[in-house]
Amino acid sequence: MTPAISPARLMRRLTALGEIGALEGGGVCRLALGDADKAGRDWLVAEMERLGLAVFVDAIGNIWGLRAGRGQGAPVMVGSHIDTVATGGLYDGALGVLAGLELIETLNENGIDTEAPVAVAAFTNEEGARFAPDMMGSGVYCGALGRDEMLAVTATDGAGVVGAELDRIGYRGSAAPVVPAAYLELHIEQGPVLEREGLRIGAVTGVQGIHWTEFTVHGQTNHAGTTPMALRRDAGQVAMRIAREADAIAAAFGPPQVATVGVFELSPGLVNVVPETARLTVDLRNTDGNRLNEATRRLTGFAETAAAQAGCTLSTRPLARFAPVGFDAALVGKVEAAARARQMSVRRMPSGAGHDAQMFAPLCPTAMIFVPSEKGLSHNVKEHSDEADCAAGAQMLLDLVCDLAGARI
Amino acid sequence: MTPAISPARLMRRLTALGEIGALEGGGVCRLALGDADKAGRDWLVAEMERLGLAVFVDAIGNIWGLRAGRGQGAPVMVGSHIDTVATGGLYDGALGVLAGLELIETLNENGIDTEAPVAVAAFTNEEGARFAPDMMGSGVYCGALGRDEMLAVTATDGAGVVGAELDRIGYRGSAAPVVPAAYLELHIEQGPVLEREGLRIGAVTGVQGIHWTEFTVHGQTNHAGTTPMALRRDAGQVAMRIAREADAIAAAFGPPQVATVGVFELSPGLVNVVPETARLTVDLRNTDGNRLNEATRRLTGFAETAAAQAGCTLSTRPLARFAPVGFDAALVGKVEAAARARQMSVRRMPSGAGHDAQMFAPLCPTAMIFVPSEKGLSHNVKEHSDEADCAAGAQMLLDLVCDLAGARI
């Protein structure tokens, strides 16, 4: 049996990092490459050094600390991110990184060495809240995103460019990314499923495919009182039909298909004016790439017909097209078995959100461990996960690293 | 036969007034009680004085010019307004007032006197664009709105109070409103019906009743990827259903029922977040007050059910409730007959928009004359009505005033 991690120490680190960029009244704001992110990075690097890790920083600012193994092979890597959204919580990302520090400290204090090196990584700008796209650091690390292109990305609010911000905060490094022997990420679920089912651990089978589509409908603005219904070209009602169809598709396809209309805008947006223009976004997700493509085709076809029927014109813009990612079946099985070995309740489940782990899936055996999120809340200052759940996830991470890295216990 | 008005002179005045507050590239901005409105009022008063009218201004800034009759009875009044929306056209309101000046000048130059006095009026803040409610001046004139309450209204943008603005521009008068013997208003249709049907004159039978209702739906914000459909409380989809139901009600009730969703907002309004809050407005109009009440009841009932089904809470706020106004049947008949007498094509029709005339309907025989709006556009810098149509409307106004005021021709 591997030794036990220290829940109290894990929570102390979560609290300590949560004080950096803390918001009044709770929650945290450490937008990527801002001053609070720099302070969080400085704190993280100091912790890594205190634990005796060799610290590396690459060209996009990813940080990893390496604990040497007996052998010279590729490291087993655990990681996540420490950047947050503008009104984020203390657990999203941070849990995965700080559980990595905790497992290193547990190995250290128990004098356990491993055959393979063990790396703990924090990837730049996972959230995409300040710079698009999200998962930027892990995407560059794994070769899915172009380094120079990402260094040139301007902030969504126009204030700052990735490369210049990295220089400003002192985190443009030169270390060469190393393909790990395996990649493991502990993360809060950010959804309600584990809590609803009273389970402690999710063995994540993969990440849903994501299609974001923006529809813009152009009709004709008219006076709400003087224009008979038959003479209208109401962009708003066409957009409402598209939004309702997205919901109907999710109902017709059934789980795991989900559909969300998060943005919906009318112009000119006056009580007594028939809208001239309507813009909405539809977020469709499914673990089955074919079904997801089918959902998107059905929606865009419906939108074209609905616009034409109302005498409106439509422009359809794909904002994101991510195919589903399947994690390594053997490694997912190990996660499940490791939970059972500790008498922790567990289920297999897909991830509805994107994570750094998905970038590693094409490169090496990859898996994720989920722990419950209270009320499913995340990207929210009220985000919370119980200490017992966080500790359980960290223990799983240690157990699996010991297995994968060949710990001598 | 009454003499012919001068189309060229009418158009010169429309152009002259349109230069006051003119917008670059076309259209005009004479928001009520602003500097451009003051300049328009000064110009109007000068024109009235040049035509020999006695000019009166009341406590809310309504202006009317009186041409004496042979008798001492109540005047026949024609009127409308010269304030505009922020991006208005040259015809909305101005046509009715300037056609009044034109008919006075035609009476003057033909030496025609009338038994009853003839008044030409311009009412304060018909548009309601800067100060709510709309039809403020005519509402106070006719006793439907409280004078002191209206004088205390603050601008919708917070900049200015009605009474202080009247003082500032020098249009807080003291004349006592006089109940007219009859009230006639020439106005552009602001809708597409006359143009579509190739008609010149609308004999307006009344003003539709108007119900504005705001619905605010509160649900729960959630991550678009991690929250299964069955666990959502999506405020946005509830709001979409309410919006679609408004459309369904208009279809089920048939003309003249109309329904418009002009405002629709989601919060937080992010692509990958299930909306927590949605707000929409529904504008329902019908000439039949009972049917209108029925439409509003059906919609609010539907909204309550839809919110409850989705586990959301709903707040419903009536923003406006105006009962339909019927114009004087005999006077509407006179409008129709006057058009036929001039071989002008004519149809009876309701007004979909509110007008100063509706304030007079309870006090005296009241009617309106509509002329076509190109493409139905109004409250738009591209608002346009043909010279021939404007002139036809002004001629009708003169013909009817000569009839009603007892002209000696």
Short mmCIF file of C-alpha atoms in Angstrom, two decimals, chain A residues 69-393:
data_model
loop_
_atom_site.label_atom_id
_atom_site.label_comp_id
_atom_site.label_asym_id
_atom_site.label_seq_id
_atom_site.Cartn_x
_atom_site.Cartn_y
_atom_site.Cartn_z
CA GLY A 69 13.71 8.73 -10.94
CA ARG A 70 16.10 5.85 -10.69
CA GLY A 71 16.01 5.59 -14.47
CA GLN A 72 16.43 8.09 -17.29
CA GLY A 73 13.07 7.42 -18.99
CA ALA A 74 10.19 9.74 -19.68
CA PRO A 75 8.45 11.10 -16.58
CA VAL A 76 5.01 10.25 -15.35
CA MET A 77 3.35 13.63 -15.39
CA VAL A 78 0.51 14.98 -13.28
CA GLY A 79 -0.76 18.45 -13.97
CA SER A 80 -3.47 21.00 -14.46
CA HIS A 81 -3.48 24.81 -14.28
CA ILE A 82 -3.50 27.67 -11.78
CA ASP A 83 -5.10 30.40 -13.90
CA THR A 84 -8.77 31.11 -13.22
CA VAL A 85 -11.72 32.87 -14.81
CA ALA A 86 -12.49 36.40 -13.57
CA THR A 87 -14.79 35.14 -10.83
CA GLY A 88 -13.38 31.69 -10.19
CA GLY A 89 -13.11 29.34 -7.28
CA LEU A 90 -10.21 27.79 -5.34
CA TYR A 91 -10.41 24.28 -6.81
CA ASP A 92 -10.68 24.45 -10.60
CA GLY A 93 -7.17 23.61 -11.83
CA ALA A 94 -5.46 24.35 -8.53
CA LEU A 95 -6.53 21.00 -7.07
CA GLY A 96 -4.71 19.04 -9.78
CA VAL A 97 -1.48 21.01 -9.43
CA LEU A 98 -1.47 21.11 -5.62
CA ALA A 99 -2.35 17.41 -5.35
CA GLY A 100 0.81 16.94 -7.44
CA LEU A 101 2.85 18.86 -4.84
CA GLU A 102 1.21 16.83 -2.08
CA LEU A 103 2.10 13.52 -3.69
CA ILE A 104 5.70 14.67 -4.16
CA GLU A 105 5.91 15.68 -0.48
CA THR A 106 4.42 12.33 0.54
CA LEU A 107 6.99 10.46 -1.57
CA ASN A 108 9.75 12.64 -0.11
CA GLU A 109 8.81 12.20 3.53
CA ASN A 110 8.41 8.45 3.09
CA GLY A 111 11.73 8.18 1.25
CA ILE A 112 10.07 6.50 -1.72
CA ASP A 113 11.86 6.58 -5.03
CA THR A 114 10.46 5.71 -8.42
CA GLU A 115 11.90 4.16 -11.54
CA ALA A 116 10.49 6.87 -13.83
CA PRO A 117 10.85 10.54 -12.95
CA VAL A 118 7.67 12.24 -11.74
CA ALA A 119 6.68 15.66 -13.06
CA VAL A 120 4.12 18.12 -11.69
CA ALA A 121 2.95 20.63 -14.30
CA ALA A 122 0.93 23.85 -14.39
CA PHE A 123 -0.09 24.85 -17.90
CA THR A 124 -0.52 28.42 -19.11
CA ASN A 125 -3.98 29.85 -19.79
CA GLU A 126 -6.17 26.78 -19.55
CA GLU A 127 -9.25 28.92 -19.01
CA GLY A 128 -9.10 31.05 -22.12
CA ALA A 129 -10.81 33.80 -20.14
CA ARG A 130 -8.27 36.47 -21.04
CA PHE A 131 -6.65 35.00 -24.16
CA ALA A 132 -8.35 32.68 -26.67
CA PRO A 133 -8.16 29.78 -27.23
CA ASP A 134 -8.32 27.95 -23.93
CA MET A 135 -5.90 25.09 -23.12
CA MET A 136 -3.28 27.26 -24.76
CA GLY A 137 -0.25 26.11 -22.78
CA SER A 138 -0.97 22.39 -22.98
CA GLY A 139 -1.93 22.81 -26.65
CA VAL A 140 1.47 24.31 -27.42
CA TYR A 141 3.24 21.77 -25.18
CA CYS A 142 1.66 18.91 -27.10
CA GLY A 143 2.03 20.46 -30.55
CA ALA A 144 -1.69 20.98 -31.20
CA LEU A 145 -1.29 24.76 -31.23
CA GLY A 146 1.46 26.77 -32.92
CA ARG A 147 3.83 28.38 -30.42
CA ASP A 148 4.54 31.55 -32.38
CA GLU A 149 0.92 32.00 -33.26
CA MET A 150 -0.10 31.71 -29.61
CA LEU A 151 2.64 34.13 -28.48
CA ALA A 152 1.06 36.71 -30.79
CA VAL A 153 -2.49 36.36 -29.38
CA THR A 154 -4.00 39.61 -28.09
CA ALA A 155 -6.17 39.64 -24.98
CA THR A 156 -9.92 39.51 -25.60
CA ASP A 157 -10.18 42.95 -24.00
CA GLY A 158 -7.32 44.22 -26.15
CA ALA A 159 -5.02 44.77 -23.17
CA GLY A 160 -1.90 42.70 -23.65
CA VAL A 161 -0.29 40.14 -25.94
CA VAL A 162 0.72 36.67 -24.73
CA GLY A 163 4.43 36.96 -25.58
CA ALA A 164 4.81 40.45 -24.12
CA GLU A 165 2.90 39.47 -21.00
CA LEU A 166 5.13 36.42 -20.53
CA ASP A 167 8.15 38.72 -20.75
CA ARG A 168 6.58 41.20 -18.36
CA ILE A 169 5.89 38.61 -15.66
CA GLY A 170 9.16 36.79 -16.29
CA TYR A 171 7.76 33.47 -17.46
CA ARG A 172 8.95 33.15 -21.06
CA GLY A 173 11.29 30.20 -20.63
CA SER A 174 13.28 28.01 -22.96
CA ALA A 175 12.83 24.46 -21.65
CA ALA A 176 11.98 21.83 -24.27
CA PRO A 177 8.70 19.98 -23.63
CA VAL A 178 9.16 16.29 -22.88
CA VAL A 179 6.61 13.69 -23.92
CA PRO A 180 5.59 11.98 -20.68
CA ALA A 181 5.29 8.25 -20.20
CA ALA A 182 1.77 8.87 -18.95
CA TYR A 183 -0.34 11.90 -18.05
CA LEU A 184 -2.81 12.04 -15.15
CA GLU A 185 -4.99 14.97 -14.16
CA LEU A 186 -7.06 15.29 -11.01
CA HIS A 187 -9.84 17.88 -11.40
CA ILE A 188 -13.13 18.85 -9.84
CA GLU A 189 -16.07 17.59 -11.89
CA GLN A 190 -17.55 21.07 -12.43
CA GLY A 191 -20.89 19.35 -12.87
CA PRO A 192 -23.56 17.80 -10.63
CA VAL A 193 -23.37 14.10 -11.53
CA LEU A 194 -21.09 12.69 -8.79
CA GLU A 195 -22.82 14.67 -6.05
CA ARG A 196 -26.26 13.64 -7.30
CA GLU A 197 -25.27 10.00 -7.31
CA GLY A 198 -23.42 10.16 -4.00
CA LEU A 199 -20.12 9.01 -5.54
CA ARG A 200 -16.59 10.06 -4.63
CA ILE A 201 -14.56 9.40 -7.77
CA GLY A 202 -15.18 9.79 -11.51
CA ALA A 203 -12.97 7.70 -13.79
CA VAL A 204 -13.03 9.98 -16.81
CA THR A 205 -13.35 8.12 -20.08
CA GLY A 206 -12.69 11.09 -22.31
CA VAL A 207 -13.75 14.60 -23.18
CA GLN A 208 -16.94 15.34 -25.07
CA GLY A 209 -16.66 16.75 -28.55
CA ILE A 210 -17.66 20.39 -28.67
CA HIS A 211 -19.27 22.33 -31.52
CA TRP A 212 -19.88 26.02 -31.00
CA THR A 213 -21.89 27.71 -33.74
CA GLU A 214 -22.91 31.34 -34.02
CA PHE A 215 -26.03 32.19 -35.99
CA THR A 216 -26.76 35.75 -37.10
CA VAL A 217 -30.20 36.39 -38.57
CA HIS A 218 -30.91 39.53 -40.58
CA GLY A 219 -34.51 40.56 -41.05
CA GLN A 220 -36.22 43.92 -41.21
CA THR A 221 -36.84 46.34 -38.40
CA ASN A 222 -40.44 47.50 -38.17
CA HIS A 223 -42.82 49.21 -35.81
CA ALA A 224 -44.41 46.69 -33.44
CA GLY A 225 -47.83 48.29 -33.73
CA THR A 226 -48.13 49.20 -37.37
CA THR A 227 -46.74 46.10 -39.06
CA PRO A 228 -49.16 43.17 -39.49
CA MET A 229 -47.62 39.80 -38.65
CA ALA A 230 -47.80 38.66 -42.27
CA LEU A 231 -45.64 41.56 -43.45
CA ARG A 232 -42.84 41.05 -40.93
CA ARG A 233 -39.37 39.65 -41.36
CA ASP A 234 -38.69 39.17 -37.67
CA ALA A 235 -35.07 38.16 -37.07
CA GLY A 236 -35.77 37.60 -33.39
CA GLN A 237 -38.46 34.96 -33.87
CA VAL A 238 -36.25 33.08 -36.33
CA ALA A 239 -33.50 33.07 -33.72
CA MET A 240 -35.94 31.85 -31.05
CA ARG A 241 -36.88 28.96 -33.32
CA ILE A 242 -33.21 28.02 -33.74
CA ALA A 243 -32.71 28.17 -29.97
CA ARG A 244 -35.72 25.95 -29.35
CA GLU A 245 -34.51 23.50 -32.02
CA ALA A 246 -31.18 23.16 -30.20
CA ASP A 247 -33.15 22.13 -27.12
CA ALA A 248 -35.28 19.75 -29.19
CA ILE A 249 -32.17 18.09 -30.63
CA ALA A 250 -30.80 17.42 -27.14
CA ALA A 251 -34.16 15.90 -26.16
CA ALA A 252 -34.39 13.80 -29.31
CA PHE A 253 -30.82 12.53 -29.17
CA GLY A 254 -30.90 11.89 -25.41
CA PRO A 255 -27.87 11.84 -23.07
CA PRO A 256 -24.97 12.46 -23.39
CA GLN A 257 -26.04 15.03 -26.00
CA VAL A 258 -26.32 18.51 -24.48
CA ALA A 259 -27.25 21.81 -26.10
CA THR A 260 -26.91 25.29 -24.64
CA VAL A 261 -27.90 28.71 -25.94
CA GLY A 262 -25.77 31.00 -23.82
CA VAL A 263 -25.66 34.15 -25.96
CA PHE A 264 -28.77 35.72 -27.46
CA GLU A 265 -28.90 39.33 -28.61
CA LEU A 266 -31.51 41.37 -30.43
CA SER A 267 -30.92 44.61 -32.27
CA PRO A 268 -32.13 47.34 -31.93
CA GLY A 269 -33.49 45.77 -28.74
CA LEU A 270 -36.46 48.07 -28.12
CA VAL A 271 -39.83 47.01 -26.70
CA ASN A 272 -41.87 48.28 -29.65
CA VAL A 273 -39.54 47.50 -32.54
CA VAL A 274 -39.46 44.25 -34.52
CA PRO A 275 -35.81 43.13 -34.32
CA GLU A 276 -33.71 43.64 -37.42
CA THR A 277 -30.87 41.41 -36.31
CA ALA A 278 -30.55 38.54 -33.87
CA ARG A 279 -27.39 36.73 -32.85
CA LEU A 280 -27.18 33.57 -30.84
CA THR A 281 -24.64 30.90 -30.04
CA VAL A 282 -25.35 27.21 -29.68
CA ASP A 283 -22.97 24.95 -27.75
CA LEU A 284 -23.50 21.28 -28.71
CA ARG A 285 -21.54 18.47 -27.02
CA ASN A 286 -21.49 14.72 -27.36
CA THR A 287 -18.99 11.98 -26.62
CA ASP A 288 -19.83 10.41 -29.99
CA GLY A 289 -18.29 12.41 -32.82
CA ASN A 290 -20.71 11.11 -35.43
CA ARG A 291 -23.76 11.97 -33.36
CA LEU A 292 -22.30 15.41 -32.68
CA ASN A 293 -21.79 16.02 -36.39
CA GLU A 294 -25.35 14.87 -36.99
CA ALA A 295 -26.67 17.27 -34.33
CA THR A 296 -24.81 20.19 -35.87
CA ARG A 297 -26.02 19.31 -39.37
CA ARG A 298 -29.61 19.08 -38.19
CA LEU A 299 -29.37 22.42 -36.40
CA THR A 300 -27.75 24.33 -39.26
CA GLY A 301 -30.23 22.84 -41.74
CA PHE A 302 -33.12 23.86 -39.52
CA ALA A 303 -31.71 27.37 -39.16
CA GLU A 304 -31.44 27.83 -42.92
CA THR A 305 -35.03 26.71 -43.44
CA ALA A 306 -36.37 28.84 -40.60
CA ALA A 307 -34.62 31.96 -41.88
CA ALA A 308 -35.80 31.38 -45.45
CA GLN A 309 -39.39 30.79 -44.32
CA ALA A 310 -39.37 34.17 -42.57
CA GLY A 311 -37.75 36.05 -45.45
CA CYS A 312 -34.60 36.57 -43.42
CA THR A 313 -30.99 35.94 -44.30
CA LEU A 314 -28.73 33.84 -42.15
CA SER A 315 -25.02 33.68 -41.56
CA THR A 316 -23.64 30.66 -39.77
CA ARG A 317 -20.17 30.75 -38.25
CA PRO A 318 -18.48 27.76 -36.59
CA LEU A 319 -16.74 29.17 -33.51
CA ALA A 320 -15.29 25.87 -32.30
CA ARG A 321 -15.14 22.29 -33.58
CA PHE A 322 -13.43 19.88 -31.20
CA ALA A 323 -13.77 16.18 -31.87
CA PRO A 324 -14.34 13.98 -28.82
CA VAL A 325 -11.19 12.73 -27.10
CA GLY A 326 -11.07 9.20 -25.71
CA PHE A 327 -8.68 8.53 -22.85
CA ASP A 328 -6.51 5.40 -22.67
CA ALA A 329 -8.78 2.44 -21.89
CA ALA A 330 -6.17 0.61 -19.82
CA LEU A 331 -5.36 3.70 -17.78
CA VAL A 332 -9.07 4.49 -17.21
CA GLY A 333 -9.39 0.90 -15.98
CA LYS A 334 -6.49 1.50 -13.58
CA VAL A 335 -8.22 4.62 -12.22
CA GLU A 336 -11.38 2.64 -11.59
CA ALA A 337 -9.48 -0.24 -10.00
CA ALA A 338 -7.45 2.13 -7.82
CA ALA A 339 -10.66 3.68 -6.48
CA ARG A 340 -12.14 0.26 -5.74
CA ALA A 341 -8.93 -0.79 -3.99
CA ARG A 342 -9.45 2.12 -1.58
CA GLN A 343 -13.18 1.31 -1.16
CA MET A 344 -14.05 4.58 -2.85
CA SER A 345 -17.30 4.68 -4.82
CA VAL A 346 -16.54 5.30 -8.49
CA ARG A 347 -18.20 5.56 -11.90
CA ARG A 348 -16.93 5.99 -15.40
CA MET A 349 -18.04 9.26 -16.94
CA PRO A 350 -17.14 11.60 -19.78
CA SER A 351 -15.90 15.09 -19.11
CA GLY A 352 -18.28 17.75 -20.30
CA ALA A 353 -15.62 20.45 -20.12
CA GLY A 354 -12.29 20.69 -21.89
CA HIS A 355 -9.11 20.00 -19.92
CA ASP A 356 -5.36 20.06 -20.47
CA ALA A 357 -5.44 16.24 -20.38
CA GLN A 358 -7.15 16.10 -23.77
CA MET A 359 -4.05 17.60 -25.37
CA PHE A 360 -1.95 14.71 -24.04
CA ALA A 361 -4.33 11.94 -25.14
CA PRO A 362 -2.82 11.63 -28.65
CA LEU A 363 0.75 11.54 -27.23
CA CYS A 364 0.72 9.16 -24.30
CA PRO A 365 -1.57 7.10 -22.05
CA THR A 366 -3.77 9.73 -20.44
CA ALA A 367 -6.58 9.71 -17.90
CA MET A 368 -8.38 11.99 -15.48
CA ILE A 369 -9.82 11.66 -12.00
CA PHE A 370 -12.89 13.69 -11.05
CA VAL A 371 -14.06 14.52 -7.55
CA PRO A 372 -17.50 16.00 -6.76
CA SER A 373 -18.33 19.69 -7.09
CA GLU A 374 -20.87 20.98 -4.59
CA LYS A 375 -24.09 21.74 -6.49
CA GLY A 376 -22.08 21.25 -9.68
CA LEU A 377 -20.89 24.86 -9.44
CA SER A 378 -17.66 25.96 -11.06
CA HIS A 379 -16.42 29.16 -12.69
CA ASN A 380 -18.17 30.67 -9.74
CA VAL A 381 -16.90 32.15 -6.49
CA LYS A 382 -19.10 29.65 -4.66
CA GLU A 383 -17.24 26.71 -6.21
CA HIS A 384 -16.55 24.17 -3.47
CA SER A 385 -15.38 20.59 -3.08
CA ASP A 386 -15.23 18.83 0.26
CA GLU A 387 -11.87 18.18 1.90
CA ALA A 388 -12.59 14.45 2.00
CA ASP A 389 -13.22 14.40 -1.76
CA CYS A 390 -10.14 16.48 -2.56
CA ALA A 391 -8.03 14.24 -0.36
CA ALA A 392 -9.49 11.11 -1.95
CA GLY A 393 -8.58 12.43 -5.39
#
